[in-house]
Amino acid sequence: MRKSWQQMRILVIVLNFSQRLKLRKNNWELETYEFDEVLTEFSSQKRVYEVVAKPVVESVMEGYNGTVMAYGQTGTGKTFTLGRLGEEDTAARGIMVRAMEDILADISPETDSVSVSYLQLYMEMIQDLLDPVNDNIAIVEDPRTGDVSLPGATVVEVRDQKSFVDLLRVGEAHRVAANTKLNTESSRSHAILMVNVRRSVKGRSEMDVSISGENGHSSSMMGSLRPPIIRKSKLVVVDLAGSERIDKSGSEGHTLEEAKSINLSLSALGKCINALAENSPHVPVRDSKLTRLLKDSFGGTARTSLVVTIGPSPKHRGETTSTIMFGQRAMKVENMVKLKEEFDYKSLCRRLDIELDKLIAENERQRKYFDDEVERIRAEAQCHIAEAERECKITLENEKMKYHKEYLDSIKVLEEKWKTHQQPPKRQIKEAESTSSDVGEAHNLLQNEKMLRQSAEDEASDLKNQITHWKKLEATATAEVVKLRKMLDTEASQKEKLEEEIGVLRSQLLQMSMEADETRRTLDKGDGPGKIFPGLDSLASQTRSSQPREQSNGPKQPIAKLSEQVGLQKILSLLESEEPDVRVHAVKVVANLAAEEANQEKIVEAGGLTSLFVLLRSSEDETIRRVAAGAIANLAMNETNQDLIMAQGGVTLLSMTASDAEDPQTLRMIAGAIANLCGNDKLQTRLRGEGGIKALLGMVRCGHPDVLAQVARGIANFAKCESRAATQGNKVGKSLLIDDGALPWIVKNANNEAAPIRRHIELALCHLAQHEVNLKDIISEGALWELVRISRDCSREDIRNLAYRTLTSSPTLQAEMRRLGIKM
C-alpha cells in the first residue's frame, strides 16, 4: 500500500468578477485571502469541474479514496455546482454528472464495476434517497480499523450514464427542501453521494501454469497460481446544507428545528476542522453523524477538494467572513492518501476450478487412450501368435505326410527288389548289375530324404524363433501396461490429495462460520426496512466492502474469504450434511451471503432457494429455522426472487412455520420475508389467497416489538400497493386487508409507542382511507379520530400531509367530521 501526505485543496466560488478574493471591512480597509483557486460566477461548469473535481476523480481511478465537498451560506450555489443534471443545457452539468462520465469512460465493463449510494442527513437521521422508507440508517464502525460503513443503505450498480442520471433524479425528488427568505428552494439536509469503484489491475498477477510434463505428471496448481490484484476506491460528493441565521432566514416551526439541526452539524464540522488545523490530540468526530461520515475526508486517507461558495451582498458580510475563515482553516489540514489493493481470491478460485476440471478430463482421456492401446496391442499380439502357431502346425503336418509317403514308397520299392532277389539264380545273375544300380539309387533317395528332413527341421526352428519373438513383444506390451498402470496410480494419488484439500476447506467452513457467528453477536442489531438479518447483513456488508490488503490490516473478513476459497456450490451442498452443526454453520454463511445483492442471483441459480425451503420444511432445530427464514427474507427483496418464492409455495411454507414457531426472532424473520413480498403489486391476490395476510396477523400474538414492526411494515406495503392498483383502475372492491380482519389491529396500534410500528400503521391507514369503498368500515371502527390525529401530530411530514389531503378530499369523511364536530 502506497501512502503520501497531501494538503486539502480549497477552491472558492464567488459571485463577483475578480481575479483575487478581497473582502472590504469598511471604506478604507480591505482583507485579502489566498486560496488554491478563485472562480467567479462567469466560470463555466466545465472549468469548475476540471479545477475542483477532476484531480480527485483521477486519484479515485488510480485506487485512492476521494471527497468533493461544497460549503457555504444558503443560496450561494452549492447544489448548482455539485448536483445540476443539465437535462435542458448540457453545459450546465454539475460535478456529480461529469465525474460519473469520466469514471464510466475509464473502466472496463468486463472486469470493473461501479456502484452508488445516495443519502441525506436530515435532523441527525441518515435517510436513503433511493428508498425513502429506509429513513434511519445506522452507522457501523469497524472496531479494528475504525472505518465507518452504512450496511443498510441501498447500493445500485451503474452500467451507463443514463441510469446514473435517473438515480440522481429520483434522489433529488426525495430530498427535503423548504422556502425561506434567503432561498425559495433551500436544502434542509446534507446530501451525500457515494461512488464505489472496483478495478482489476492487469499485468501484475499473471503467472504461467505448467499443467503436465512429458511423463504425464501434473504440477501443483495451488502453489503455482497467484490471484489477480484489484483496487477498491470510493468517491464521496457532499452537498452540505447552507448555514443560516434564523433572523435572516425567517425560519419558524418545523423549519426552525431543521435550521437548528443544520447549524449544529456544521458547527461540529467546524470544531473538527479547527482541531485538525491546530494539531489537537483530540478531534471531536463523534459530536455529529456528519463528522463521523466525513472522518476519512478530513485528516484521513482520502484526497479531498473543498468548494467554498460566497455571495456579494454586504448585508451577509458576517456569514461571508465565517465561510472564508472556514476555508482558511481547512487549508491547514493534511490527509495521508493510501492506495488500497487486495487479491481477487474469487477469480483465483474460478481459475483453479477450471484447471481442476481440465486435469480431470485430460486424465480420463489419457486413461481411456491407454486402456484402448493396451487392448489393441494385446489383441494384435494374440492374433500374431495364433497365426504363427497355425502356420507352423500346417507346415509340420504337410512335411510329416510328405516324408511318410516317401518312406512308404521306398519300402515298397525295396520289397519289390527283395522279391526279385528271391527269384531263380539264372535271373539273379542277369539282374545283378541292375540290382547294384538300384542300390545306388536307393542310397541317393535316402540322402535326399535326410536333406528334406533337415530343411523341415530348420523351418520348424524358424517358426519357433518367430514364436519366441512374438512372446517377447507380448512381454514388452505387458511392461508398458505396468508402466501405464503406475501412471494411473500416480494420477489417483494426486486425486486423493485434491480430496484432502477439499476436506481442509470444509473444516475451514466450520471455523469461519463460527467466527462469523461471533462477529454477528458483536454488531448492533437494528431493524432495517428490507433486510431482516441485521447482524448477518452487517457482516455481509463488511464482506462486500472487503477491507483493502494493507500490511497492518491482517486477514480478510471470514465470510468473504470462505466464499472465495470454498465456492458457493460447495457451501450449499453442506446444507444437506448429516451433521447438525455443519448444517447450522452452513446456513449461517448462506444467510450472510444472501444479504449482499450481488450474491442473491448466484444463490438462486445454484439452487440455494430450494435448499433453504427444504431445510425450513424438514428441520426441527430452531436456530436453523430462524437463520433460514432470515436468508429467505433477504432473497425476497429481489422482484425476480419474489416470483420464484411464490411459485415454489414459499408463502404457504412460511405461514406453516409461523404457526408452529414461538421464538420472537424466528417470527421476526418470517414476518420480514412476507412483508417484502407484500411490496410486489403483481402478487397481491396470490399472497392473500395463500394465507400471507392471515399469517402476518397471526404473528401479533407474540407481542414482541420487533415482530410487530415487521407485521406493520408488511401491512403498510400491502396497503400502498392496493392503493396504487385502485388508483390505476386495476382493482375494485373493498381492501383485502379489511376482508381479512386487519383493520381493528391497525386502529389499535395506530398510536403505538414504538416509532417504527406507529409510522407504518399511520401510512397504511392513510392509504386505506383514500378509497371510498373502505370508508364505511374505517368510520365504524373509529379510525377517523386516528386520521385526524395523524394529520395534526404525525412526526413525518409526508404522512401528515397525506392524512390531511385524504381528510379534505373525501366528502364522506368531511360529512362524518361535521357530524362529530371535528374541525381541521
Short mmCIF file of N, CA, C and O in Angstrom, two decimals, residues 235-301:
data_model
loop_
_atom_site.label_atom_id
_atom_site.label_comp_id
_atom_site.label_asym_id
_atom_site.label_seq_id
_atom_site.Cartn_x
_atom_site.Cartn_y
_atom_site.Cartn_z
N LEU A 235 -15.46 7.46 -4.13
CA LEU A 235 -15.62 8.90 -4.33
C LEU A 235 -16.86 9.36 -3.56
O LEU A 235 -17.94 8.81 -3.76
N VAL A 236 -16.68 10.34 -2.68
CA VAL A 236 -17.78 10.88 -1.87
C VAL A 236 -17.99 12.34 -2.28
O VAL A 236 -17.06 13.14 -2.22
N VAL A 237 -19.19 12.66 -2.75
CA VAL A 237 -19.56 14.03 -3.11
C VAL A 237 -20.60 14.51 -2.10
O VAL A 237 -21.67 13.91 -1.96
N VAL A 238 -20.27 15.58 -1.36
CA VAL A 238 -21.09 16.05 -0.24
C VAL A 238 -21.61 17.44 -0.55
O VAL A 238 -20.82 18.38 -0.74
N ASP A 239 -22.93 17.57 -0.62
CA ASP A 239 -23.59 18.87 -0.79
C ASP A 239 -24.14 19.27 0.58
O ASP A 239 -25.22 18.85 0.98
N LEU A 240 -23.34 20.06 1.32
CA LEU A 240 -23.75 20.46 2.67
C LEU A 240 -24.91 21.46 2.60
O LEU A 240 -24.97 22.30 1.69
N ALA A 241 -25.83 21.35 3.55
CA ALA A 241 -26.90 22.34 3.65
C ALA A 241 -26.31 23.69 4.03
O ALA A 241 -25.28 23.76 4.73
N GLY A 242 -26.94 24.76 3.58
CA GLY A 242 -26.39 26.08 3.83
C GLY A 242 -26.51 26.54 5.28
O GLY A 242 -27.53 26.32 5.93
N SER A 243 -25.44 27.15 5.77
CA SER A 243 -25.52 27.76 7.10
C SER A 243 -26.40 29.02 7.01
O SER A 243 -26.41 29.72 6.00
N GLU A 244 -27.13 29.28 8.05
CA GLU A 244 -28.04 30.45 8.01
C GLU A 244 -28.30 30.96 9.42
O GLU A 244 -28.16 30.22 10.42
N ARG A 245 -28.65 32.24 9.47
CA ARG A 245 -29.10 32.85 10.72
C ARG A 245 -30.62 32.90 10.74
O ARG A 245 -31.25 33.25 9.75
N ILE A 246 -31.16 32.56 11.89
CA ILE A 246 -32.62 32.43 11.99
C ILE A 246 -33.31 33.76 11.70
O ILE A 246 -34.35 33.81 11.03
N ASP A 247 -32.72 34.85 12.18
CA ASP A 247 -33.38 36.14 11.99
C ASP A 247 -33.40 36.57 10.51
O ASP A 247 -34.28 37.30 10.08
N LYS A 248 -32.43 36.06 9.73
CA LYS A 248 -32.39 36.42 8.31
C LYS A 248 -33.22 35.47 7.46
O LYS A 248 -33.81 35.87 6.47
N SER A 249 -33.22 34.17 7.83
CA SER A 249 -33.96 33.21 7.01
C SER A 249 -35.46 33.21 7.32
O SER A 249 -36.27 32.73 6.52
N GLY A 250 -35.86 33.72 8.50
CA GLY A 250 -37.28 33.73 8.85
C GLY A 250 -37.84 32.36 9.14
O GLY A 250 -39.05 32.14 9.00
N SER A 251 -36.98 31.43 9.55
CA SER A 251 -37.45 30.07 9.82
C SER A 251 -38.28 30.04 11.08
O SER A 251 -37.97 30.72 12.08
N GLU A 252 -39.33 29.21 11.05
CA GLU A 252 -40.18 29.05 12.22
C GLU A 252 -40.84 27.68 12.17
O GLU A 252 -40.92 27.04 11.11
N GLY A 253 -41.28 27.23 13.33
CA GLY A 253 -41.94 25.93 13.39
C GLY A 253 -40.96 24.81 13.06
O GLY A 253 -39.83 24.74 13.57
N HIS A 254 -41.39 23.90 12.22
CA HIS A 254 -40.55 22.74 11.85
C HIS A 254 -39.32 23.19 11.07
O HIS A 254 -38.23 22.60 11.21
N THR A 255 -39.45 24.24 10.25
CA THR A 255 -38.29 24.76 9.52
C THR A 255 -37.23 25.29 10.48
O THR A 255 -36.03 25.16 10.24
N LEU A 256 -37.65 25.84 11.60
CA LEU A 256 -36.70 26.31 12.62
C LEU A 256 -35.93 25.13 13.22
O LEU A 256 -34.71 25.20 13.42
N GLU A 257 -36.62 24.04 13.48
CA GLU A 257 -35.93 22.86 14.01
C GLU A 257 -34.93 22.32 12.99
O GLU A 257 -33.84 21.86 13.36
N GLU A 258 -35.29 22.35 11.72
CA GLU A 258 -34.36 21.91 10.68
C GLU A 258 -33.11 22.79 10.66
O GLU A 258 -31.99 22.29 10.55
N ALA A 259 -33.33 24.11 10.77
CA ALA A 259 -32.19 25.03 10.75
C ALA A 259 -31.27 24.79 11.94
O ALA A 259 -30.04 24.82 11.82
N LYS A 260 -31.85 24.53 13.12
CA LYS A 260 -31.02 24.23 14.30
C LYS A 260 -30.18 22.98 14.06
O LYS A 260 -28.99 22.95 14.39
N SER A 261 -30.80 21.96 13.51
CA SER A 261 -30.07 20.71 13.26
C SER A 261 -28.93 20.93 12.26
O SER A 261 -27.82 20.41 12.44
N ILE A 262 -29.19 21.72 11.20
CA ILE A 262 -28.16 22.01 10.20
C ILE A 262 -27.00 22.76 10.83
O ILE A 262 -25.82 22.41 10.66
N ASN A 263 -27.31 23.81 11.61
CA ASN A 263 -26.25 24.62 12.22
C ASN A 263 -25.44 23.82 13.22
O ASN A 263 -24.22 24.01 13.35
N LEU A 264 -26.10 22.91 13.96
CA LEU A 264 -25.35 22.09 14.93
C LEU A 264 -24.35 21.17 14.22
O LEU A 264 -23.21 21.03 14.66
N SER A 265 -24.80 20.51 13.12
CA SER A 265 -23.89 19.61 12.42
C SER A 265 -22.75 20.38 11.77
O SER A 265 -21.60 19.93 11.79
N LEU A 266 -23.02 21.58 11.19
CA LEU A 266 -21.96 22.39 10.61
C LEU A 266 -21.01 22.91 11.68
O LEU A 266 -19.80 23.01 11.46
N SER A 267 -21.55 23.23 12.86
CA SER A 267 -20.70 23.65 13.97
C SER A 267 -19.77 22.53 14.40
O SER A 267 -18.59 22.74 14.66
N ALA A 268 -20.30 21.31 14.45
CA ALA A 268 -19.45 20.16 14.81
C ALA A 268 -18.36 19.96 13.77
O ALA A 268 -17.21 19.63 14.10
N LEU A 269 -18.70 20.15 12.48
CA LEU A 269 -17.69 20.02 11.42
C LEU A 269 -16.62 21.09 11.58
O LEU A 269 -15.42 20.81 11.42
N GLY A 270 -17.02 22.32 11.92
CA GLY A 270 -16.04 23.38 12.13
C GLY A 270 -15.11 23.09 13.29
O GLY A 270 -13.91 23.37 13.23
N LYS A 271 -15.64 22.49 14.37
CA LYS A 271 -14.78 22.13 15.52
C LYS A 271 -13.73 21.10 15.10
O LYS A 271 -12.57 21.17 15.53
N CYS A 272 -14.14 20.13 14.29
CA CYS A 272 -13.19 19.12 13.85
C CYS A 272 -12.10 19.75 12.97
O CYS A 272 -10.91 19.41 13.11
N ILE A 273 -12.49 20.65 12.08
CA ILE A 273 -11.51 21.32 11.22
C ILE A 273 -10.53 22.13 12.07
O ILE A 273 -9.31 22.11 11.85
N ASN A 274 -11.04 22.83 13.08
CA ASN A 274 -10.17 23.62 13.96
C ASN A 274 -9.18 22.72 14.69
O ASN A 274 -7.99 23.03 14.80
N ALA A 275 -9.68 21.60 15.21
CA ALA A 275 -8.80 20.69 15.94
C ALA A 275 -7.73 20.11 15.04
O ALA A 275 -6.56 19.99 15.44
N LEU A 276 -8.08 19.75 13.80
CA LEU A 276 -7.09 19.21 12.87
C LEU A 276 -6.10 20.28 12.44
O LEU A 276 -4.89 20.01 12.31
N ALA A 277 -6.58 21.51 12.23
CA ALA A 277 -5.69 22.59 11.81
C ALA A 277 -4.69 22.94 12.90
O ALA A 277 -3.56 23.33 12.62
N GLU A 278 -5.10 22.81 14.17
CA GLU A 278 -4.23 23.13 15.32
C GLU A 278 -3.47 21.92 15.82
O GLU A 278 -2.80 21.99 16.87
N ASN A 279 -3.59 20.77 15.12
CA ASN A 279 -2.92 19.52 15.53
C ASN A 279 -3.29 19.14 16.96
O ASN A 279 -2.45 18.70 17.75
N SER A 280 -4.55 19.31 17.29
CA SER A 280 -5.02 18.95 18.62
C SER A 280 -5.01 17.42 18.79
O SER A 280 -5.32 16.69 17.85
N PRO A 281 -4.67 16.92 19.98
CA PRO A 281 -4.66 15.45 20.18
C PRO A 281 -6.05 14.84 20.14
O PRO A 281 -6.17 13.64 19.93
N HIS A 282 -7.09 15.63 20.35
CA HIS A 282 -8.46 15.11 20.33
C HIS A 282 -9.27 15.82 19.25
O HIS A 282 -9.32 17.05 19.20
N VAL A 283 -9.86 15.05 18.35
CA VAL A 283 -10.73 15.59 17.30
C VAL A 283 -12.15 15.08 17.58
O VAL A 283 -12.39 13.86 17.55
N PRO A 284 -13.11 15.96 17.87
CA PRO A 284 -14.47 15.51 18.29
C PRO A 284 -15.32 15.04 17.12
O PRO A 284 -16.36 15.63 16.80
N VAL A 285 -14.94 13.93 16.48
CA VAL A 285 -15.69 13.45 15.33
C VAL A 285 -17.02 12.81 15.73
O VAL A 285 -17.91 12.63 14.88
N ARG A 286 -17.18 12.44 16.99
CA ARG A 286 -18.42 11.78 17.41
C ARG A 286 -19.51 12.75 17.86
O ARG A 286 -20.55 12.32 18.32
N ASP A 287 -19.26 14.05 17.70
CA ASP A 287 -20.28 15.02 18.12
C ASP A 287 -21.46 15.05 17.15
O ASP A 287 -22.54 15.53 17.50
N SER A 288 -21.29 14.55 15.93
CA SER A 288 -22.35 14.60 14.93
C SER A 288 -22.18 13.44 13.96
O SER A 288 -21.07 12.94 13.74
N LYS A 289 -23.30 12.99 13.41
CA LYS A 289 -23.22 11.94 12.38
C LYS A 289 -22.51 12.44 11.13
O LYS A 289 -21.87 11.67 10.42
N LEU A 290 -22.61 13.75 10.85
CA LEU A 290 -21.93 14.31 9.68
C LEU A 290 -20.43 14.14 9.82
O LEU A 290 -19.75 13.72 8.88
N THR A 291 -19.87 14.49 10.99
CA THR A 291 -18.42 14.36 11.18
C THR A 291 -17.98 12.91 11.20
O THR A 291 -16.87 12.58 10.78
N ARG A 292 -18.84 12.00 11.68
CA ARG A 292 -18.48 10.58 11.64
C ARG A 292 -18.40 10.08 10.19
O ARG A 292 -17.50 9.32 9.83
N LEU A 293 -19.36 10.53 9.34
CA LEU A 293 -19.34 10.10 7.94
C LEU A 293 -18.15 10.68 7.18
O LEU A 293 -17.63 10.05 6.27
N LEU A 294 -17.71 11.91 7.56
CA LEU A 294 -16.61 12.58 6.85
C LEU A 294 -15.28 12.40 7.57
O LEU A 294 -14.34 13.15 7.33
N LYS A 295 -15.20 11.41 8.43
CA LYS A 295 -13.98 11.17 9.20
C LYS A 295 -12.79 10.92 8.28
O LYS A 295 -11.67 11.36 8.53
N ASP A 296 -13.01 10.19 7.19
CA ASP A 296 -11.93 9.85 6.27
C ASP A 296 -11.56 11.02 5.36
O ASP A 296 -10.47 11.05 4.80
N SER A 297 -12.45 12.00 5.22
CA SER A 297 -12.23 13.11 4.29
C SER A 297 -11.34 14.19 4.89
O SER A 297 -10.59 14.86 4.18
N PHE A 298 -11.39 14.40 6.23
CA PHE A 298 -10.59 15.41 6.90
C PHE A 298 -9.61 14.73 7.83
O PHE A 298 -10.01 14.09 8.81
N GLY A 299 -8.32 14.82 7.48
CA GLY A 299 -7.32 14.19 8.32
C GLY A 299 -7.25 12.69 8.16
O GLY A 299 -6.59 12.01 8.95
N GLY A 300 -7.93 12.13 7.15
CA GLY A 300 -7.96 10.69 6.95
C GLY A 300 -7.09 10.28 5.77
O GLY A 300 -5.99 10.81 5.57
N THR A 301 -7.61 9.33 4.98
CA THR A 301 -6.82 8.75 3.88
C THR A 301 -7.33 9.16 2.51
O THR A 301 -6.88 8.61 1.52
#
